[in-house]
Tab-separated table of C-alpha atoms in Angstrom:
chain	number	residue	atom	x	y	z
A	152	UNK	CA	-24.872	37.664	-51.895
A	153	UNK	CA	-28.881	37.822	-51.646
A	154	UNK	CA	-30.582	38.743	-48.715
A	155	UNK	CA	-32.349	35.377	-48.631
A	156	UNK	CA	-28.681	33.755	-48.562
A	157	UNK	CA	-27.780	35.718	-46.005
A	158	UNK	CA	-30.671	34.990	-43.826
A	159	UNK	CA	-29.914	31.427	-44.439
A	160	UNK	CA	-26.244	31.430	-42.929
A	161	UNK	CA	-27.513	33.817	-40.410
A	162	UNK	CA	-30.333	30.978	-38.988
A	163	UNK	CA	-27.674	28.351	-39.479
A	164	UNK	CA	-25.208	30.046	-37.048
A	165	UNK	CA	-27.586	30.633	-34.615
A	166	UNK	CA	-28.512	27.023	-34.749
A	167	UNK	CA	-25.286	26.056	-34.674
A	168	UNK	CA	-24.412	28.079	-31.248
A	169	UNK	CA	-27.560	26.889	-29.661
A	170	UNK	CA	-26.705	23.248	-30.158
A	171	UNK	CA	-23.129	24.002	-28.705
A	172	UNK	CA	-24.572	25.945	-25.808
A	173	UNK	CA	-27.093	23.039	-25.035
A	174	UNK	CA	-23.837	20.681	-25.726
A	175	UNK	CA	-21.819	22.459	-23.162
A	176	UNK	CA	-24.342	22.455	-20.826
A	177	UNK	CA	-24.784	18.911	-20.812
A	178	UNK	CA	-21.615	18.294	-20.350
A	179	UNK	CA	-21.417	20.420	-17.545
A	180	UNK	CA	-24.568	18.706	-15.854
A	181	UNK	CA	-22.836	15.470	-16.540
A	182	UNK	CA	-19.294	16.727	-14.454
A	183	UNK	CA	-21.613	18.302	-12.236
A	184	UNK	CA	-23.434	14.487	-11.294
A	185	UNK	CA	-20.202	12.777	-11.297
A	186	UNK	CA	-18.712	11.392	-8.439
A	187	UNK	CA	-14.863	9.310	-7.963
A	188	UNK	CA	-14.195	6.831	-5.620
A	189	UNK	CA	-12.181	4.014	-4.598
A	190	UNK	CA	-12.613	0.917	-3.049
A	191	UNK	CA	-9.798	-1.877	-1.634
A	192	UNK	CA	-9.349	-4.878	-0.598
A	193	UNK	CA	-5.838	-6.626	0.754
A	194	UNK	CA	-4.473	-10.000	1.549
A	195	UNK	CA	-1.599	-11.089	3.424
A	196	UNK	CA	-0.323	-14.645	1.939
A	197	UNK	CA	2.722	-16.973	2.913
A	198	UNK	CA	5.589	-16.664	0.696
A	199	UNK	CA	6.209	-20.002	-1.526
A	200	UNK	CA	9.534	-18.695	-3.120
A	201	UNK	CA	13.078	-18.180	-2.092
A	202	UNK	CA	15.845	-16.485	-3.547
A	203	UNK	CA	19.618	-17.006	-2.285
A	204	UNK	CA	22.290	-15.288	-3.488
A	205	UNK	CA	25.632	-16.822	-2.663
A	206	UNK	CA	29.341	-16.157	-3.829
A	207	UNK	CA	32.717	-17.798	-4.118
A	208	UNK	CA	35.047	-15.905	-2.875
A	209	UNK	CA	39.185	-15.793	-2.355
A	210	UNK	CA	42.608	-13.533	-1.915
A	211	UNK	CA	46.162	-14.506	-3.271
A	212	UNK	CA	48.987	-12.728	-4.512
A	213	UNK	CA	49.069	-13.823	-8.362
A	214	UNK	CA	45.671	-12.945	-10.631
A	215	UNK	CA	45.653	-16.016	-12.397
A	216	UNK	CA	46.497	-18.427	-8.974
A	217	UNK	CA	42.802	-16.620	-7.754
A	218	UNK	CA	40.755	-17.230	-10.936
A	219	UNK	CA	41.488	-20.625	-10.714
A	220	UNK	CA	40.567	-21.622	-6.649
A	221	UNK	CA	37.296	-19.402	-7.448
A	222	UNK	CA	36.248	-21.700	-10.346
A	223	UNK	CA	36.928	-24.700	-8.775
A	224	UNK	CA	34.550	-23.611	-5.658
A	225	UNK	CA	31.888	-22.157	-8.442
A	226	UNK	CA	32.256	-25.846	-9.830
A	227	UNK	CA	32.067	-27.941	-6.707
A	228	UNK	CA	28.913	-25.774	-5.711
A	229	UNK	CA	26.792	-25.817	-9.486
A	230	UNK	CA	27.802	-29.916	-9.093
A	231	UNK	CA	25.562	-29.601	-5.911
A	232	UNK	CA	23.106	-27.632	-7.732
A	233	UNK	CA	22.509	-30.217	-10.018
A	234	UNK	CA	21.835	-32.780	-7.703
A	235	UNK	CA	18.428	-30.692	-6.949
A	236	UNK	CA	16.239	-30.715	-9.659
A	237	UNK	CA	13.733	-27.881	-7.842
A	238	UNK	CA	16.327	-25.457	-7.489
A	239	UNK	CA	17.148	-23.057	-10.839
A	240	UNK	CA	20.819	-21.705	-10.664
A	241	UNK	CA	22.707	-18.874	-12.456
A	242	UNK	CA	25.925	-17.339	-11.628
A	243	UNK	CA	27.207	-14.064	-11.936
A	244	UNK	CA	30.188	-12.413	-13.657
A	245	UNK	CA	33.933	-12.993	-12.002
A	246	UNK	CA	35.150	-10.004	-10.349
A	247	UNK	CA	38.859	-8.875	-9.143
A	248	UNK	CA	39.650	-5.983	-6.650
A	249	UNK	CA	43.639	-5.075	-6.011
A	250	UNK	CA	44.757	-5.144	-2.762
A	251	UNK	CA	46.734	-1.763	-1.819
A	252	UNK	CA	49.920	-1.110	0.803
A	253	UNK	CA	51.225	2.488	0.670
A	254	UNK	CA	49.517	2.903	-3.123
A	255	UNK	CA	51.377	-0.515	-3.935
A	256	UNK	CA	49.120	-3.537	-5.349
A	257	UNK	CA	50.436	-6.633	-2.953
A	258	UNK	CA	47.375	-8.803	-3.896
A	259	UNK	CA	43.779	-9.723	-5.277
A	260	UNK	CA	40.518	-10.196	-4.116
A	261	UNK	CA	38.380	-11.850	-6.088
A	262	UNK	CA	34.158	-12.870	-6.254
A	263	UNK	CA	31.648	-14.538	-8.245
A	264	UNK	CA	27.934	-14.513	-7.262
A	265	UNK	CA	25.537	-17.682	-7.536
A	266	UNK	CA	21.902	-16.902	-7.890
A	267	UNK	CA	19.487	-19.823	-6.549
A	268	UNK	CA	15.939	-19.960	-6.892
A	269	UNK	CA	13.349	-21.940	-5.705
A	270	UNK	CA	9.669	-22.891	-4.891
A	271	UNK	CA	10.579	-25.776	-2.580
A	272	UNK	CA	12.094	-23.853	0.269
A	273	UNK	CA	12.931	-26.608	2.348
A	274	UNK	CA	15.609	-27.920	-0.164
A	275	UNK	CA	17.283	-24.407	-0.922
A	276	UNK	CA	17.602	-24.110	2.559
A	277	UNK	CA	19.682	-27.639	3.080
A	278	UNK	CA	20.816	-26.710	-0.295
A	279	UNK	CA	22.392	-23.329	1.014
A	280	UNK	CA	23.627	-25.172	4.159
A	281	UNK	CA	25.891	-27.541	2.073
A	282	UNK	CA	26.976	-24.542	0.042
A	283	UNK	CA	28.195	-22.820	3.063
A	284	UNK	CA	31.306	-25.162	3.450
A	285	UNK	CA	32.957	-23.024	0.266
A	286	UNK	CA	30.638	-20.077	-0.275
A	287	UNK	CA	29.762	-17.368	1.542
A	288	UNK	CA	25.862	-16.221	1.602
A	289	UNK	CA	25.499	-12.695	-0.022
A	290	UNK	CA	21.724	-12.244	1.135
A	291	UNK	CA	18.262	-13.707	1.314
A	292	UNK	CA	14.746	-12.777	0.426
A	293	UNK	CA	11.490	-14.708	0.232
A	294	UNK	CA	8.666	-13.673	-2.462
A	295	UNK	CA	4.834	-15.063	-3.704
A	296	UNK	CA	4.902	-16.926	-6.731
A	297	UNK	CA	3.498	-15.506	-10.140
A	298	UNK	CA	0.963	-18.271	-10.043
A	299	UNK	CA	-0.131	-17.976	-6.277
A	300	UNK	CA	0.026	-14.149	-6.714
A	301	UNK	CA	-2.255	-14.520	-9.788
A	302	UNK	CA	-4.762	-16.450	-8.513
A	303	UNK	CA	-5.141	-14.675	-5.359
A	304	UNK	CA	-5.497	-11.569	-7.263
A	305	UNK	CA	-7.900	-12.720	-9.622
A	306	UNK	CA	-10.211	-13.678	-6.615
A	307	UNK	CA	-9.298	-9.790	-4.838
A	308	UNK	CA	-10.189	-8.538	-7.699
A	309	UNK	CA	-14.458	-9.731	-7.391
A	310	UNK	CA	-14.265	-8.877	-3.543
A	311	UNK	CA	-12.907	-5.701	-4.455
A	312	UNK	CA	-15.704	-4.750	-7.225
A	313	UNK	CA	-18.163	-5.867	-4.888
A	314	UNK	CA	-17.137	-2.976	-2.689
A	315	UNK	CA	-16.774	-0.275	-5.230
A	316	UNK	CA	-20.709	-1.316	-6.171
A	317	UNK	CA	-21.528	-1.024	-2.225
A	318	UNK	CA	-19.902	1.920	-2.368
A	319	UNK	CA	-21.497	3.392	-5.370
A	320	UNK	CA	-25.289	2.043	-3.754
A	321	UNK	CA	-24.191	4.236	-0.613
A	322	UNK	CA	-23.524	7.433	-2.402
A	323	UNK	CA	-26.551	6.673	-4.676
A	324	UNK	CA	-28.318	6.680	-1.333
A	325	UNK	CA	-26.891	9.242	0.238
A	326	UNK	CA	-27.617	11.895	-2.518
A	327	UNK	CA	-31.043	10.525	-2.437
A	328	UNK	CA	-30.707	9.860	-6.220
A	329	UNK	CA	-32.680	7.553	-8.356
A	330	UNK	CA	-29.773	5.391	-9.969
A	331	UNK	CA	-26.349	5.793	-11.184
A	332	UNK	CA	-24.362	4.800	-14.029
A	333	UNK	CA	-20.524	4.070	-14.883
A	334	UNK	CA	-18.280	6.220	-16.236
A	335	UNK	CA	-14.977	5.362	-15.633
A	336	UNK	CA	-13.320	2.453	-13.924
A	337	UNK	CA	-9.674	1.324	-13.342
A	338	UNK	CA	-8.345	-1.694	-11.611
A	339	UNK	CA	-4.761	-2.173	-10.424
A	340	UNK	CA	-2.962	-4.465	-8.405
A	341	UNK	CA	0.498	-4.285	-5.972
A	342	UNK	CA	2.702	-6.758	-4.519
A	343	UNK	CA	5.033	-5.390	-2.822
A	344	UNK	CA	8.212	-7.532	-2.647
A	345	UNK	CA	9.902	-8.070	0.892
A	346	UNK	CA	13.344	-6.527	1.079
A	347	UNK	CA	16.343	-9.133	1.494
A	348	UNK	CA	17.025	-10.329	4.928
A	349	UNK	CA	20.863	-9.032	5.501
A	350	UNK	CA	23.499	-11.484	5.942
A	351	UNK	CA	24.061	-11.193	9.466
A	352	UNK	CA	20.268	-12.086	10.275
A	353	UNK	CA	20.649	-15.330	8.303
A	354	UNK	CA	22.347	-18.167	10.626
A	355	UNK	CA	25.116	-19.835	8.744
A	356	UNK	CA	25.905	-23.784	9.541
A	357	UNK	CA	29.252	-24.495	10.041
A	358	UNK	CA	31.610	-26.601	7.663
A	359	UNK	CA	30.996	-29.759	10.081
A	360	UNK	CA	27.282	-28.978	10.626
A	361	UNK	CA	26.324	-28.442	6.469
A	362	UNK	CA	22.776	-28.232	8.322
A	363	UNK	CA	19.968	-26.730	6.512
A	364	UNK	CA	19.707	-22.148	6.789
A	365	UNK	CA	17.484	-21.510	9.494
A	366	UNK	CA	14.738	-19.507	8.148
A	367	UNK	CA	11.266	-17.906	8.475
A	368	UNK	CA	9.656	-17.581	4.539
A	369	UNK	CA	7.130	-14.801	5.894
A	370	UNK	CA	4.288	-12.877	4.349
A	371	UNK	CA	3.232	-10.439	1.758
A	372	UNK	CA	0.747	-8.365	0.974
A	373	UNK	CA	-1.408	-8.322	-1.882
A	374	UNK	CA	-3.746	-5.218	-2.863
A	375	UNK	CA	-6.011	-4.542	-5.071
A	376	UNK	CA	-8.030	-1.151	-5.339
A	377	UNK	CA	-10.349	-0.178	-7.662
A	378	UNK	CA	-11.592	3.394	-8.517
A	379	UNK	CA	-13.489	4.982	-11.013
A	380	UNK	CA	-16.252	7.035	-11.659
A	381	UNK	CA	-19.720	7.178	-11.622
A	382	UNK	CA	-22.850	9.403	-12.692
A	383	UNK	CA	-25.673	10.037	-10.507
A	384	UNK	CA	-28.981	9.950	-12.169
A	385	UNK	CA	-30.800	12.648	-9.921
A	386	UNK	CA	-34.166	13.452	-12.437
């Protein structure tokens, strides 16, 4: 190899290390100007949907004598069901359970859930009340709809980049810098849903009353934070 050629390679690393020395220190400045932060905004809105879940249940001595009074009280309740066309129904699986004297089976217990579901919760509730004569209510719990949940966070979502830019103008500010760009940004959203409202909170109607479930539907809350990051320009 000629000395020229050697020169050549020689100038072409050092170019080379230069560049990734003035690379790395950009970089660096850029970390060095960057600030993350997060902004939030919350909601609390009236729950529009109700979820019931009830189940027909029985005891007897023979297996088979069992099955049959449970489906005939899963029968006479989905024939109610029908009759309200806001209300979407789906029961569960059939379940036994031996009955034990002295490790000796001297009967069955038996269960089947029904699941009800509904936006209108004025008719699950007189819905559940009739149902009540030959089921037995499992437990209750009240939710926001996808569609009332959507729009609210779709309208969270500007008040909540509004106050990540505030934000942002504050720090810009603060630093005494003369601008800022974006970097990174992330938006997320949470719902959490209420937890069931035990059994023994929920007043049941008698067979005579068939009156509608007393209940209170109740809030939730509905979040939305935003955080990112941005770069200060300070030059």
């Amino acid at each position: 190899m000629n000395r020229g050629y050697r020169k050549l390679i020689g100038t072409c690393l050092v170019l080379v290390l230069l560049m990734s020395g003035l690379a790395f220190a950009n970089d660096e400045d850029r970390k060095y100007n960057q600030i993350r932060f997060q902004a939030q905004t919350s909601e609390s809105i009236a729950n529009d949907r109700m979820q019931v879940i009830l189940n027909a249940y029985g005891e007897d001595d023979e297996p088979s004598r069992l099955a049959g009074k449970i489906n005939q009280d899963m029968e006479w309740a989905l024939e109610k069901v029908r009759t309200e066309k806001a209300v979407k129904a789906s029961s569960g699986g059939y379940q036994t359970f031996p009955v034990y004297r002295k490790e000796v089976v001297i009967g069955w217990r038996g269960r089947q859930d029904l699941t009800l579901e509904s936006g209108d919760v004025s008719a699950l509730s007189r819905l559940v009340g009739q149902l009540q004569e030959r089921l037995q209510v499992r437990s209750m719990s009240f939710s926001v709809s996808d569609e009332t949940r959507s729009a609210v966070e779709n309208r969270l979502i500007g008040e909540a980049l509004d106050a990540f830019k505030e934000r942002a103008r504050i720090v810009q500010k603060n630093f005494q810098a003369k601008g800022y760009r974006l970097v990174d940004l992330n938006i997320n959203t949470s719902s959490p849903v209420p937890p069931p409202i035990p059994r023994g909170m929920v007043r049941m109607a008698s067979a005579e009353e068939q009156a509608p479930v007393s209940v209170e539907a109740g809030e939730s809350k509905v979040t939305v934070s935003v955080n990112g990051v941005i770069e200060l320009r300070v030059k």
